[in-house]
Every structure is written in structure tokens, then in C-alpha cells.
CSV table of C-alpha atoms in Angstrom, one decimal:
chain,number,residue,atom,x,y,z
U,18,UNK,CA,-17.7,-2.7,-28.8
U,19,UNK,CA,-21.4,-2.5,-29.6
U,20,UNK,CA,-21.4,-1.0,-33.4
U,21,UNK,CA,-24.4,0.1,-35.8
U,22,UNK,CA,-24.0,0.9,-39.4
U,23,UNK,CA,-25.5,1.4,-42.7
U,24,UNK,CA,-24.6,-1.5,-45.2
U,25,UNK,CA,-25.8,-0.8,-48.6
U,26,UNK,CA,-29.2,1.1,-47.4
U,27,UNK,CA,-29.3,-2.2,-44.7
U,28,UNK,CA,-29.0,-1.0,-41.0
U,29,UNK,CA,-26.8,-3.7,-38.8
U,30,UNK,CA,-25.6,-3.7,-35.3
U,31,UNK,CA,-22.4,-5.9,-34.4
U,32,UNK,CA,-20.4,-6.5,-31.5
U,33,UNK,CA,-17.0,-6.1,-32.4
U,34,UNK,CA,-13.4,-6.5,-31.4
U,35,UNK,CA,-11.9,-3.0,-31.2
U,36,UNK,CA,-9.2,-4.5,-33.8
U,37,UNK,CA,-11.2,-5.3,-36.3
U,38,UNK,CA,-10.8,-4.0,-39.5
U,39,UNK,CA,-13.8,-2.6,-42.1
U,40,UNK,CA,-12.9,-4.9,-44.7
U,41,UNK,CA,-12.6,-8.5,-42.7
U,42,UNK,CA,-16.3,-6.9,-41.0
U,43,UNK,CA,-17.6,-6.8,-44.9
U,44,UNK,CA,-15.7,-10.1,-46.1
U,45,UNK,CA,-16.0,-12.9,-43.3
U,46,UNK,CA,-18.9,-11.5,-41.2
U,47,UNK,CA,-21.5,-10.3,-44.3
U,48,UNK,CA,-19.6,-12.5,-47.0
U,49,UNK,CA,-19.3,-9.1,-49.1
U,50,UNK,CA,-16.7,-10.4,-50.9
U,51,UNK,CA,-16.4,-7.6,-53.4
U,52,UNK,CA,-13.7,-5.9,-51.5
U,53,UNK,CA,-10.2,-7.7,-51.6
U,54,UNK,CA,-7.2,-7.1,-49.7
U,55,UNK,CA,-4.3,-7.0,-52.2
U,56,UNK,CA,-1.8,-5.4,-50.1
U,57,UNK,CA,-3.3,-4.5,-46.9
U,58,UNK,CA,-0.9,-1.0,-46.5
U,59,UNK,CA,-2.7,1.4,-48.6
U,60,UNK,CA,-1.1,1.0,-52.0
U,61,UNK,CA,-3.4,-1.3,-54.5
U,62,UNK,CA,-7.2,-0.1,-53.6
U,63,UNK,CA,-8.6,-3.1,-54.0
U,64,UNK,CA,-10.3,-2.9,-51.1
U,65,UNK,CA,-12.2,0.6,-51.0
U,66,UNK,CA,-15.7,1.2,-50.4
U,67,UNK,CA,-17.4,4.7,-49.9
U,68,UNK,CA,-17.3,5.8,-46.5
U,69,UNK,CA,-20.4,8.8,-46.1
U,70,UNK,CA,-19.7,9.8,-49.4
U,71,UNK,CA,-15.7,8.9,-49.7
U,72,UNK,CA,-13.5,6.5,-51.0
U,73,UNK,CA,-11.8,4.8,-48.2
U,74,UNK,CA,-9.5,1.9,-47.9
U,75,UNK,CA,-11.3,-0.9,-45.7
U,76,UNK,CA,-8.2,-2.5,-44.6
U,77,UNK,CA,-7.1,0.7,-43.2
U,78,UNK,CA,-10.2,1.7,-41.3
U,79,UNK,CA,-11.2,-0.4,-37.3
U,80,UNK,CA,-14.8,-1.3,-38.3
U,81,UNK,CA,-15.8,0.3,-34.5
U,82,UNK,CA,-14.4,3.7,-35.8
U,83,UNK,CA,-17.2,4.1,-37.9
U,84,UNK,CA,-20.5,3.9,-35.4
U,85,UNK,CA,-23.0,5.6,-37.6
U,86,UNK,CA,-21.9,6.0,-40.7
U,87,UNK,CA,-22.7,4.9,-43.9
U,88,UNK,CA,-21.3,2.0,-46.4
U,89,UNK,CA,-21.4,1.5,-50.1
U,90,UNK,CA,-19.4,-1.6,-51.2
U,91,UNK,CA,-19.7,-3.1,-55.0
U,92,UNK,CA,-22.3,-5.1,-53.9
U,93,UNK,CA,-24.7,-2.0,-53.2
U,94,UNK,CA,-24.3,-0.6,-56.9
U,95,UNK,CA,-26.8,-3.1,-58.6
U,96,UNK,CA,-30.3,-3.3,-58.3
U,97,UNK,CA,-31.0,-7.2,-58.3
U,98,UNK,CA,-30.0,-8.2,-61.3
U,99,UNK,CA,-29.5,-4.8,-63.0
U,100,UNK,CA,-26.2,-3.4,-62.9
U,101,UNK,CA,-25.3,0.1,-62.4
U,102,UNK,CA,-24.1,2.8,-65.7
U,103,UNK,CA,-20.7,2.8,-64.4
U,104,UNK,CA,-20.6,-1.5,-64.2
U,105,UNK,CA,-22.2,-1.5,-67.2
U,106,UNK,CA,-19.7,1.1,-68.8
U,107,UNK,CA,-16.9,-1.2,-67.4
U,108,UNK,CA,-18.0,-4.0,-69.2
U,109,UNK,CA,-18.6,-2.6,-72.4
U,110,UNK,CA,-15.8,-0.5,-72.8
U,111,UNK,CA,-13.1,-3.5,-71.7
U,112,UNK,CA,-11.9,-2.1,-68.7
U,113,UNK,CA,-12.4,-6.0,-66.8
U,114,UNK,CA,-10.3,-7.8,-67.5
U,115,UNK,CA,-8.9,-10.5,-64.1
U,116,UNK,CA,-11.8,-8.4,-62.5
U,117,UNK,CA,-9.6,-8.0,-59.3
U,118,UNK,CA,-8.8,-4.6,-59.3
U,119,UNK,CA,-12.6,-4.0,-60.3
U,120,UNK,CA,-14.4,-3.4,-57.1
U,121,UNK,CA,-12.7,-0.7,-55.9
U,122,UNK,CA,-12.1,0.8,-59.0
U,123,UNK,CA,-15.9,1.0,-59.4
U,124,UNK,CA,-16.3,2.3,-55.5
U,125,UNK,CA,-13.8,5.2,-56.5
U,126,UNK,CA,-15.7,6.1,-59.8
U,127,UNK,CA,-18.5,5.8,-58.1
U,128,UNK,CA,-17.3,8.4,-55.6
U,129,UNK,CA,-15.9,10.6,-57.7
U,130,UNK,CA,-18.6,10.9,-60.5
U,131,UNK,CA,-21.1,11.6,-57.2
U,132,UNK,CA,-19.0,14.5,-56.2
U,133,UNK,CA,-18.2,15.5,-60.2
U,134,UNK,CA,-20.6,14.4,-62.7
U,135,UNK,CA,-18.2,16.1,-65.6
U,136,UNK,CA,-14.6,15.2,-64.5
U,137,UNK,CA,-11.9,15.8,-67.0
U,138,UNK,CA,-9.2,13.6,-68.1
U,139,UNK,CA,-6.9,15.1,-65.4
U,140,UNK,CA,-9.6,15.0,-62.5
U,141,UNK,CA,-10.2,10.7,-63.6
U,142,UNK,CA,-6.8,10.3,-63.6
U,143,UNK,CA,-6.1,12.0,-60.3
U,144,UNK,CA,-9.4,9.8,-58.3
U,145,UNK,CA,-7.7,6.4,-59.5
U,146,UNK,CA,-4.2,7.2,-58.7
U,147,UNK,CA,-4.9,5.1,-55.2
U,148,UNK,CA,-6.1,2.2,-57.3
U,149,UNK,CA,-3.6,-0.8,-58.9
U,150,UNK,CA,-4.7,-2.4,-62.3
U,151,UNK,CA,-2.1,-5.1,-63.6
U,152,UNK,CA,-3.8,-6.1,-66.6
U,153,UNK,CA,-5.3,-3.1,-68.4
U,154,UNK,CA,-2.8,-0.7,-69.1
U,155,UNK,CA,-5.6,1.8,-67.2
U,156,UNK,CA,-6.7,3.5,-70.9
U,157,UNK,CA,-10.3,1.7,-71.2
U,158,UNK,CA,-10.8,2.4,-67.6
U,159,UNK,CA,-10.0,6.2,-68.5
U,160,UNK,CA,-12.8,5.7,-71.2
U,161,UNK,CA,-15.3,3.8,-68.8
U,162,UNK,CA,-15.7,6.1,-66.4
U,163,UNK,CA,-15.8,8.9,-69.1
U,164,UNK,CA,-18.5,6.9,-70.8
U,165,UNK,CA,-20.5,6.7,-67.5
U,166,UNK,CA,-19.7,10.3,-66.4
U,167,UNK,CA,-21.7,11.1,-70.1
U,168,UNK,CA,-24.8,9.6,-69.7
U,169,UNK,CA,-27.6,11.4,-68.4
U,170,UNK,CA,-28.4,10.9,-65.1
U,171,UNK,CA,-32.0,10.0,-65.9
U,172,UNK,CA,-30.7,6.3,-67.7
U,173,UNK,CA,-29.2,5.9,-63.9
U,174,UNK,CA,-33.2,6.2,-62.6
U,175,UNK,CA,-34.3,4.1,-65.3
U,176,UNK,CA,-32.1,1.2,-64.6
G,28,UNK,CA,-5.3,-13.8,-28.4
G,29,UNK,CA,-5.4,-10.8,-26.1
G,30,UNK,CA,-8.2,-8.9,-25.5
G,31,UNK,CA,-8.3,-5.3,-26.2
G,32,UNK,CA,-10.1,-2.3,-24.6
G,33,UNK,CA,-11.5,0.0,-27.4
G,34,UNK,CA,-12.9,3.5,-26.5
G,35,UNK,CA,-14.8,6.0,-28.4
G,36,UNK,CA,-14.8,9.5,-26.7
G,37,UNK,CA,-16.9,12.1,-27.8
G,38,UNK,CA,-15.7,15.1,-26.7
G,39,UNK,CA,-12.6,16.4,-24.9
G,40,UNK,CA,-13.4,15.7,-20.8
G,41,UNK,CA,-14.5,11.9,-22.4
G,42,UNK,CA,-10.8,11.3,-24.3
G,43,UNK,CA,-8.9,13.1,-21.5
G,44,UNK,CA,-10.7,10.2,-19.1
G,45,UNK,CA,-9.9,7.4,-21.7
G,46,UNK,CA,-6.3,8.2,-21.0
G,47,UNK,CA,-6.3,8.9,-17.6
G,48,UNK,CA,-5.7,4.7,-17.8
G,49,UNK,CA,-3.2,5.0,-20.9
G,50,UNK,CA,-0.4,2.5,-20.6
G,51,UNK,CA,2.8,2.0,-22.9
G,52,UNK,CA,0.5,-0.1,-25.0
G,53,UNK,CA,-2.4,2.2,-25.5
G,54,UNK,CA,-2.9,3.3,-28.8
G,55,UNK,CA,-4.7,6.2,-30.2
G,56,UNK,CA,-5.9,6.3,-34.0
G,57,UNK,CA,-7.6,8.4,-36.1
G,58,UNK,CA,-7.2,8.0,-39.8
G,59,UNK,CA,-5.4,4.7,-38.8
G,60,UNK,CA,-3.3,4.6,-42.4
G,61,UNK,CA,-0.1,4.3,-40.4
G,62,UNK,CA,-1.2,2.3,-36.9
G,63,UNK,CA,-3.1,-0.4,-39.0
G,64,UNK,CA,-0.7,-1.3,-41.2
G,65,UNK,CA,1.8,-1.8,-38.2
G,66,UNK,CA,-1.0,-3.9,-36.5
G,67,UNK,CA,-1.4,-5.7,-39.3
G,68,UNK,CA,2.6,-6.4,-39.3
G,69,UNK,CA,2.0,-7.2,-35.8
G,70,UNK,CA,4.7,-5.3,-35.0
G,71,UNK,CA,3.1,-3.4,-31.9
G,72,UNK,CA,1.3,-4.9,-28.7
G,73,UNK,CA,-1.8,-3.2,-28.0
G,74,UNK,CA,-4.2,-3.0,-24.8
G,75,UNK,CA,-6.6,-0.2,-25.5
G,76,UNK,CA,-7.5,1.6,-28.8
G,77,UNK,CA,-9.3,5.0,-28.5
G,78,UNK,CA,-10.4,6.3,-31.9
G,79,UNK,CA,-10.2,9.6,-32.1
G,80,UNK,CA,-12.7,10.3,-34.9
G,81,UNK,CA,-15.8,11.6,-32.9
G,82,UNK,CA,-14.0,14.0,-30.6
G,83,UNK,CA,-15.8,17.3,-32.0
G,84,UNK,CA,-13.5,19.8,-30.7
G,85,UNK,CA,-10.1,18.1,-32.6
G,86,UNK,CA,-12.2,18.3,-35.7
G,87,UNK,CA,-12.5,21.7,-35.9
G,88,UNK,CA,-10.7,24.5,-38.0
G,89,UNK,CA,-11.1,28.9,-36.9
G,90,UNK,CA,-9.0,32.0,-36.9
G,91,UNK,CA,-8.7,33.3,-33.7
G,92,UNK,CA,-7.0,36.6,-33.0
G,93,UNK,CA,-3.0,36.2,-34.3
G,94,UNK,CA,-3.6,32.1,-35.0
G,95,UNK,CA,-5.4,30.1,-36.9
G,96,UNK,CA,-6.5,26.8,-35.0
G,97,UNK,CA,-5.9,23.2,-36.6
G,98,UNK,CA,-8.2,20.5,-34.8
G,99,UNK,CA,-5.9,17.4,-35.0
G,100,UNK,CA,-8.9,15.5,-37.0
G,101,UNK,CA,-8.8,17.6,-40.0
G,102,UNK,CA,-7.8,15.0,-42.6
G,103,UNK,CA,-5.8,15.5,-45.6
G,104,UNK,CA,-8.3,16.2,-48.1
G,105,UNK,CA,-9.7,18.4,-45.7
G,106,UNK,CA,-6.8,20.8,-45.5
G,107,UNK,CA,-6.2,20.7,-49.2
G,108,UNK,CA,-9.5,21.9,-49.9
G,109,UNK,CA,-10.0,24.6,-47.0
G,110,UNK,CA,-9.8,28.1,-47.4
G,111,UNK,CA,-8.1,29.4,-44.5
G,112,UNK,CA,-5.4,26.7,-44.4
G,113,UNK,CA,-4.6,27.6,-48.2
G,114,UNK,CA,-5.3,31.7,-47.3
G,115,UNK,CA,-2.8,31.3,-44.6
G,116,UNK,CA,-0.6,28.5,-44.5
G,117,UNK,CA,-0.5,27.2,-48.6
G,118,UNK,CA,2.2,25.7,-47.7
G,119,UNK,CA,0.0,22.9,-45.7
G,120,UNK,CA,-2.5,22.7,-48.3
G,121,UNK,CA,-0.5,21.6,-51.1
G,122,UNK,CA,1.5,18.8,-49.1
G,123,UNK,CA,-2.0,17.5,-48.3
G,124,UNK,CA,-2.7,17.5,-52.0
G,125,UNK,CA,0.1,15.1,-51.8
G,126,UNK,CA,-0.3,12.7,-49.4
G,127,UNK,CA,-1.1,9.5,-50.2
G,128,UNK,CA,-3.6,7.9,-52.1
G,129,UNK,CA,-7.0,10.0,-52.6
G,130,UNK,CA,-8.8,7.5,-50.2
G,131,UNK,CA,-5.7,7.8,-47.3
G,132,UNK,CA,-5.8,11.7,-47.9
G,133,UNK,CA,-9.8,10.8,-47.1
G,134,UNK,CA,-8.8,9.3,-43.7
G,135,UNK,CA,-5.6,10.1,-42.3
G,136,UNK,CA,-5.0,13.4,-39.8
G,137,UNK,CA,-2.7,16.0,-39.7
G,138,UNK,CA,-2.1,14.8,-35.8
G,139,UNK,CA,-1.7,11.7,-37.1
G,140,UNK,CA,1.2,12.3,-39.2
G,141,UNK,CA,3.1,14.8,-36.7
G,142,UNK,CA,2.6,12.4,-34.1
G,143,UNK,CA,4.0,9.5,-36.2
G,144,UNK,CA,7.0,11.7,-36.8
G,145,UNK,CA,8.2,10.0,-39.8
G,146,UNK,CA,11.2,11.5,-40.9
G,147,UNK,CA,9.6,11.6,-44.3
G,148,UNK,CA,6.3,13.0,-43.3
G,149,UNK,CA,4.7,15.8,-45.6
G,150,UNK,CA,2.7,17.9,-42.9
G,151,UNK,CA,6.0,18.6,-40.9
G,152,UNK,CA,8.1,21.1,-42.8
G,153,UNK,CA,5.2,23.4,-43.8
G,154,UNK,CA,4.0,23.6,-40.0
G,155,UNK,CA,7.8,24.3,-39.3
G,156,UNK,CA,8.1,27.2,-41.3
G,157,UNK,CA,4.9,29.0,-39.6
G,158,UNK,CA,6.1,27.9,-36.2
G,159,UNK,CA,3.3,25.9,-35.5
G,160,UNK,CA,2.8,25.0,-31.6
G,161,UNK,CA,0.9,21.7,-31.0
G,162,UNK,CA,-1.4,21.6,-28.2
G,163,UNK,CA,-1.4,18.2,-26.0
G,164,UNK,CA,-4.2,17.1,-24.1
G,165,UNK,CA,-3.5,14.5,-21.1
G,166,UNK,CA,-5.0,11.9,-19.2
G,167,UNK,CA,-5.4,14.7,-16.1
G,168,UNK,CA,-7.2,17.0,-18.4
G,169,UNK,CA,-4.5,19.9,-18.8
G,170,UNK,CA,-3.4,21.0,-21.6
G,171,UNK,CA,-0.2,22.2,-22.7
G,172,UNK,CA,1.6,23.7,-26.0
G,173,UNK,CA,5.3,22.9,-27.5
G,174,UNK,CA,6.9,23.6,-30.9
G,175,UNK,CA,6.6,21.2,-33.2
G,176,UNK,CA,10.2,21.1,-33.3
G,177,UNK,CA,10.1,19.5,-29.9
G,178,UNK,CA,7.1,17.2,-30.4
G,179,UNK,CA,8.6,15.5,-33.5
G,180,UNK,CA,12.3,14.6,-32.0
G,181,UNK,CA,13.8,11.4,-33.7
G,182,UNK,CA,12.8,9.2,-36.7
G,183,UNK,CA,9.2,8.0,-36.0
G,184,UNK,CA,9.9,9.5,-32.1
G,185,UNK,CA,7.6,11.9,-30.5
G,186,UNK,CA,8.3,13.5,-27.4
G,187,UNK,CA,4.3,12.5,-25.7
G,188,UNK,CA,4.1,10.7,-22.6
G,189,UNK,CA,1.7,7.6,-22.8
G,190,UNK,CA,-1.3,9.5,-21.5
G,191,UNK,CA,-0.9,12.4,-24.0
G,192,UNK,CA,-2.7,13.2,-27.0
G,193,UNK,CA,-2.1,16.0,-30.1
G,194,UNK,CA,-5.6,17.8,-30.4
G,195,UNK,CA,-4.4,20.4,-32.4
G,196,UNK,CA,-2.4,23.2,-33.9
G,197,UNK,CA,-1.8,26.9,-33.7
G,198,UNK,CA,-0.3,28.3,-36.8
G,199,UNK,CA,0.8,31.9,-36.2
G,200,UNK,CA,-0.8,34.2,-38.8
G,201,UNK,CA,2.4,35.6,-40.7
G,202,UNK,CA,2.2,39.2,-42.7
G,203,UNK,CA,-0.4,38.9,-45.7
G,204,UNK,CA,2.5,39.6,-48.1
G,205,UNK,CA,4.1,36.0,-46.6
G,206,UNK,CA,4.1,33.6,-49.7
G,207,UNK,CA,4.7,29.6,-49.6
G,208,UNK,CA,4.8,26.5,-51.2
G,209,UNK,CA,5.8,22.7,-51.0
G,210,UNK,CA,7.2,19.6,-53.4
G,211,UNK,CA,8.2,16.6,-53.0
G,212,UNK,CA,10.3,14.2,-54.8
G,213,UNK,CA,9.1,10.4,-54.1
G,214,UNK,CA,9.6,7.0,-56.7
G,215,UNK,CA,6.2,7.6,-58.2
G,216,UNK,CA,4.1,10.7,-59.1
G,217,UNK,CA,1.6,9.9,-56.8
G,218,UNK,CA,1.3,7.4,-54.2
G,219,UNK,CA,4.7,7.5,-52.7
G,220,UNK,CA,7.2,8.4,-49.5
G,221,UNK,CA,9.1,11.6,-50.0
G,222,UNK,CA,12.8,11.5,-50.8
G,223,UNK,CA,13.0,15.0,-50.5
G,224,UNK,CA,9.9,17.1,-49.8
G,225,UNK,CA,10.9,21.0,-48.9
G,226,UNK,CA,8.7,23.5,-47.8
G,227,UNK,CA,9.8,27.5,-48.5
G,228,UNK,CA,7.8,30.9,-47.5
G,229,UNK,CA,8.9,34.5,-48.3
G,230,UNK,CA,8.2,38.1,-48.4
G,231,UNK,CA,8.9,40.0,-51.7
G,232,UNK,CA,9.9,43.7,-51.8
G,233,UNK,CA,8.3,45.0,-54.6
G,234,UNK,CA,10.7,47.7,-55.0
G,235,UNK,CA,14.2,46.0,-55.1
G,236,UNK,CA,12.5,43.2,-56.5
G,237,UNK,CA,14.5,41.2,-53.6
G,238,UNK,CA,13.7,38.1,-51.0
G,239,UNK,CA,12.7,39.3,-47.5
G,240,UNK,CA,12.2,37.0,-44.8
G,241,UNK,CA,12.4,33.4,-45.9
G,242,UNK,CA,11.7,30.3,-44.4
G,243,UNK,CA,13.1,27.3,-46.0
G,244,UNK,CA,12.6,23.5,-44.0
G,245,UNK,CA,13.0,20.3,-45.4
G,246,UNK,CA,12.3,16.5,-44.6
G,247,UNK,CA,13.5,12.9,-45.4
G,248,UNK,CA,17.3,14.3,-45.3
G,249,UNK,CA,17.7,13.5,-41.3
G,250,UNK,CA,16.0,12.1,-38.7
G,251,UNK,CA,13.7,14.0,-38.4
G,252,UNK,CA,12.5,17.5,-41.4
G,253,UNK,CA,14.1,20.7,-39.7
G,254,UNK,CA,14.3,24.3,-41.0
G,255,UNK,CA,17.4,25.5,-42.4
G,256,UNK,CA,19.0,28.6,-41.3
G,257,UNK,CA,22.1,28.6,-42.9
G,258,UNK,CA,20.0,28.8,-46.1
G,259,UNK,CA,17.7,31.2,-45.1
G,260,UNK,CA,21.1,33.2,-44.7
G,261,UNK,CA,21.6,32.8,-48.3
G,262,UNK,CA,18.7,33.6,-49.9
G,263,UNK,CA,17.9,36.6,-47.6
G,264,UNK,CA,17.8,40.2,-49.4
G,265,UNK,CA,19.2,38.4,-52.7
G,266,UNK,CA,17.4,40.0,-55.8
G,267,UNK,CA,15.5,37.7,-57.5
G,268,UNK,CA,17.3,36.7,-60.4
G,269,UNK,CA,19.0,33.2,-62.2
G,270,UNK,CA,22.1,33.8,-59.8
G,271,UNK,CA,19.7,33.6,-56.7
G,272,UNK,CA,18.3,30.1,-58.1
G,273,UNK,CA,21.6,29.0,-58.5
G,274,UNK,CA,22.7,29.8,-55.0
G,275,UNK,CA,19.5,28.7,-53.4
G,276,UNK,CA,20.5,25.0,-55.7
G,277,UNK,CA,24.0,24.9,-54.3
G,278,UNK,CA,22.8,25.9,-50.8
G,279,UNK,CA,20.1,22.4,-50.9
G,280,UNK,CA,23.0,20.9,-52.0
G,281,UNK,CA,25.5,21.9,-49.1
G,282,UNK,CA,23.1,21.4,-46.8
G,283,UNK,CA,22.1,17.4,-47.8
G,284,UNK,CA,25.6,16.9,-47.9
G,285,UNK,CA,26.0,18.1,-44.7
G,286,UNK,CA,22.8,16.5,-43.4
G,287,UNK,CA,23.1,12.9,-44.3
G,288,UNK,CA,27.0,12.6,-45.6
G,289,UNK,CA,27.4,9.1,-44.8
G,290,UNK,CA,23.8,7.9,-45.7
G,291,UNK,CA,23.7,5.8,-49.3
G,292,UNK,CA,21.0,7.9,-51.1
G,293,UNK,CA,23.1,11.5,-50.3
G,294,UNK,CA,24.7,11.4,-54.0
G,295,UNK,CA,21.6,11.0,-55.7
G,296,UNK,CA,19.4,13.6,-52.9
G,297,UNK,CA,22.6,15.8,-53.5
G,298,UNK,CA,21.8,16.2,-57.2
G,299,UNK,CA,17.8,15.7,-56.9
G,300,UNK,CA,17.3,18.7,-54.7
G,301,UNK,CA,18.2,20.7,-57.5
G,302,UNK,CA,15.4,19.6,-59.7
G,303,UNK,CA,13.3,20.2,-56.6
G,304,UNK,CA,14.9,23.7,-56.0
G,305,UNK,CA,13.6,24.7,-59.6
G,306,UNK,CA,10.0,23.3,-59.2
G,307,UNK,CA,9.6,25.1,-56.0
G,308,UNK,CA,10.9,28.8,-57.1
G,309,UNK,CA,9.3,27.8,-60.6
G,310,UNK,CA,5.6,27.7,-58.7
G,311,UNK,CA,6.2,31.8,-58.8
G,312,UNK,CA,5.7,33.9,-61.6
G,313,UNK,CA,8.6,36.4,-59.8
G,314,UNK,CA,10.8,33.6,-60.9
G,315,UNK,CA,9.4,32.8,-64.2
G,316,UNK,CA,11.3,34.9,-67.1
């Protein structure tokens, strides 16, 4: 099936298998290896990119469902060498730690601090609740993306 | 490996064609947080996928006269956040609230879930209570409507031929006085597969202060959620009170016993559905002394 979509501002056309899911389309045919399959059902978020503005699971989305639409993955958050407020926030604030859970936890901050720039404790909590982190006890990630939610948005132009 | 057909209808006349050719191994998905994971399991054999994502007529959402119309697309966080679903069927919006993950409540449908028919599945007692009728689409272009009672028959069964597709729901608009909610009890907070989720609606009398009209459906405690009548019984007319919480309790109770007597997890959904039985009467200020 012929596909064209939006990769990270990057326009691509593919011919796909009908079967083939978002995430193997980003890993093995792009080598955007940000996104990782940890469970493949659903239940870790490892794996989600924004879908036109949403977080979505790649390994639960056929990469020739989306015709047309638009993809941010990890890899789309830095500019070059410059990483974005809410990477930089994670780093600083220790919420990396194995760095596997990071991606997607990023991809839903991201997703949610686009659609709320003020989020309460509750609203954070809530927007990661489809994402698994085994090594941080979740606090500092809590803090990261309240640390990125308080900058100004002109540091994010400056960047 | 086996070649599959993948289609990518538009608009009604386009997925009607796509499966005019619909075998026993033609798959429809939407939101694809149920048929993926079973692909990935490869526990189903599949010749043609047709997405249903770009059909514009299953994604939208209007009042008409006495109903308001569903389009099978909407997806979970959809419904949540719409204001005629929580104006007119509340019950639907805060099961949505529910579903899931944040980014599965961003993909999967409410056709979806009825027409995967899990026994567990959090659209399917609200839609009871309102009496939804689903409207099916087939591969000849006609279209038909059934209770959703008769669409979702067994644990993950639904009563569609091959060629037939769920493009929506009609939700009969009930009296503006008609009040509902939903819970759900599930291993985790968030993130998890009912144990017991219950949907209940009613009608207040301001005057005796008493229950008129209730609805009361549950799912995960049988094959399939159903509506309980012998509850409704209970609860109807009773004054709102502590004794009307207890009986309401004791009624779940009966009833799960009844349900799923022999099942291994009916002494602990015996007791839970208590808890649950609180929460949902607790949602109301009528019930809050």
C-alpha cells in the first residue's frame, strides 16, 4: 500500500505491507531507534510517538493507517546537537536513569505540555499513567516535566 | 509469508465495496489496540485489512430528533471529552475516562470495543442502560440496526456476519432529569481490565426524595455485561437513604453470586462489588450525608 507521511518535519512515501506496524516502519526502515517495543500490547509506552498532536503507541498502530498524518518521534525533539527544555529537564533533574523508558516518556510530556503548558501534579500524573519506568520510582520524572512545564516558552525558541 | 490485501475506504459506498469481498479472514481495524496485539500473537489468520480510520461518516458525533448519533470512529478520548456524550449519556464518558492507557484511549473506538465484545469491555454496560442500537453496514450496502444486547452475544462473540461492519450508534435521548455514572474495579488504578465495572442511571423525585426509573448493567461477571432487572426491582421507588445502599450492596452481591457461582474469582467479586456499590451511589451528593 502506497503511504506518505510526515517524519519529524521530513515528508516520505513508502510502499508498505498492510501489516506493518508504525513502530517496526520507524525502527528497521528509518533506523529511528528511539522508540522500543517493551511489551508490544499496550502496557509499558515505551514505544509512543505523537500521532497529529497525540500520544500514540507505535506498536499498536499499521503504519498504512496513517496516510497523511504527522510523526514526532524522540529523534524530532533536538535541534542538531541541541536538545529540547523537556530532554534537558530530564537530564538535570535525574529522571534517566537505564534511559529505556525515556523516549516515550519524553513523546508523552511532550504531548501533554503542547496541549497544557501549566499541568498540575494530578494532570502529570494522569498523562504518564500509560508509561512503565522500572528504575526511578517516577518522582524526578514528576519534577522534570514540572521543571519543563515552568520555563518560558521563549528559552524553547532560543534553543 | 502470506500476502495480505489492505484497503483504505474513504467514505461509506467505498467500505461497503471493500467488503462486498470480505471472507472469514478479513479483518477490520480502527484503533487496532485489540486486533494488533492478537496479530502480533499470531493468533489470527488474516487476508485483507480495511482500516477504518478515514471513513468520514463513522467519525462523526449529532443529535438528531429523539437520538443522539455515535459514529463508530469516535475514540475514547473523544467521548470523554465531548459535550453531548457527557450531556446525555455520562455514563459513556466517564468509562472512556477509563479505558486504557492515555495513548490507547487516543486510538481505540467505541465500535471497536463493542465489536470485540469482551466480556470485560468498558463501553458496553453504559450503552446498555440507554438502549443503544448499533447500526451495521454490509458488504451490499444496506444497512440495518440491532440492540446492543444482540450484537455483543458470547465472550469476545459478536453476532456480525463476515461482510458486516459497526458504523455507529443511536443512543435514545432519556428524560433530562435521567442521571448516570460508571466504575470500575481493575488490579491497578489505571491501566487495567475490569473485574467489575457497573454502569447505573436514575430519575430522582424531588419530593419523596425516592429512586425512579433505574437502570443498573454490569460487566466482567458473565459472558458477556448485561442489565440487571431483578436489581432494578429493588432499588425502584426506595427513598434514598443508608438502608437503600445497603440493599442495592446485597442486591450486587445476589446477583454475582448468581451470575458466576462456580467461577474462582465469585468470593472475592461477591465482596468487591460492595466497595464498588459505595463509589458509584457516593458520585451523588443525594447520597452523600
Amino acid at each position: 500500500m502506497k503511504l506518505e507521511i510526515t517524519i519529524n518535519g521530513t515528508l516520505h512515501q513508502f510502499d508498505v505491507d498492510p501489516s506493518l506496524r508504525l513502530i517496526d516502519l520507524l525502527r528497521d526502515k528509518l533506523n529511528l531507534t528511539g522508540a522500543k517495543e517493551g511489551c508490544g500490547e499496550g502496557e509499558c509506552g515505551s514505544c509512543t510517538v505523537i500521532l497529529d498532536g497525540k500520544a500514540v503507541h507505535s506498536c499498536l498502530t499499521l503504519a498504512y493507517q496513517i496516510d497523511g498524518s504527522e510523526i514526532t518521534t524522540i529523534e524530532g525533539l533536538s535541534e542538531g546537537e541541541e536538545l529540547s527544555i523537556i530532554q534537558q529537564a530530564f537530564i538535570r533533574n535525574g529522571a534517566v536513569q537505564c534511559g529505556y523508558c525515556s523516549p516515550g516518556m519524553i513523546m508523552t510530556a511532550k504531548a501533554l505540555l503542547d496541549k497544557n503548558p501549566s499541568p498540575s501534579e494530578e494532570d502529570i500524573k494522569l498523562a504518564i499513567s500509560g508509561n512503565l519506568c522500572r528504575c526511578t520510582g517516577y518522582n524526578k520524572i514528576l519534577d522534570a516535566i514540572q521543571v519543563a512545564a515552568d520555563q518560558p516558552a521563549i528559552a524553547e525558541e532560543n534553543l | 509469508m502470506k500476502k495480505i490485501k489492505g484497503s483504505r475506504p474513504t467514505c461509506i459506498e467505498e467500505l461497503s465495496s471493500a467488503l462486498a469481498s470480505a471472507t472469514d479472514e478479513t479483518r477490520l481495524i480502527a484503533g487496532g489496540t485489540d486486533l494488533i496485539i492478537k496479530m502480533n500473537q499470531m493468533t489470527t489468520n488474516i487476508d485483507h485489512l480495511i482500516t477504518l480510520n478515514h471513513v468520514q461518516e463513522m467519525s462523526q458525533i449529532f443529535m438528531e430528533k429523539d437520538h443522539l448519533y455515535i459514529g463508530g470512529n469516535l475514540t475514547f478520548d473523544e467521548l470523554e471529552n465531548d459535550a453531548l456524550v457527557n450531556e446525555y449519556i455520562p455514563a459513556l464518558a466517564a468509562a472512556a475516562s477509563m479505558v486504557g492507557s492515555p495513548q490507547i484511549r487516543n486510538r481505540a473506538t467505541i465500535a471497536g470495543n463493542v465489536a470485540n465484545a469482551s466480556p470485560c469491555g468498558d463501553s458496553i454496560a453504559p450503552m446498555m442502560i440507554y438502549d443503544a442500537q448499533v447500526q451495521i453496514l454490509n458488504g451490499a450496502g444496506q444497512i440495518s440496526e440491532k440492540p446492543i444486547e444482540e450484537v455483543v452475544i458470547g465472550p469476545e462473540v459478536n453476532s456480525l456476519q463476515s461482510n458486516e461492519v459497526i458504523t455507529g450508534f443511536h443512543i435514545p435521548i432519556k428524560p433530562s432529569a435521567f442521571i448516570s455514572h460508571f466504575v470500575k474495579l481493575g488490579a491497578k488504578k489505571t491501566v487495567t481490565i475490569a473485574k467489575i465495572n457497573m454502569a447505573v442511571g436514575f430519575e430522582i423525585d424531588k419530593v419523596t426524595n425516592t429512586i425512579m426509573t433505574p437502570r443498573v448493567a454490569m460487566g466482567a461477571v458473565g459472558r458477556t455485561a448485561k442489565r440487571f432487572p431483578e436489581i432494578e426491582a429493588i432499588i425502584d421507588q426506595q427513598l434514598i437513604s443508608q438502608n437503600l445502599k445497603l440493599k442495592f450492596s446485597a442486591a450486587l452481591s445476589a446477583a454475582i453470586e448468581k451470575a458466576i457461582g462456580d467461577r474462582p474469582s465469585m468470593p472475592y467479586k461477591r465482596e468487591a462489588v460492595k466497595g464498588l456499590a459505595d463509589d458509584i451511589l457516593n458520585y451523588w451528593p443525594a447520597f452523600n450525608h
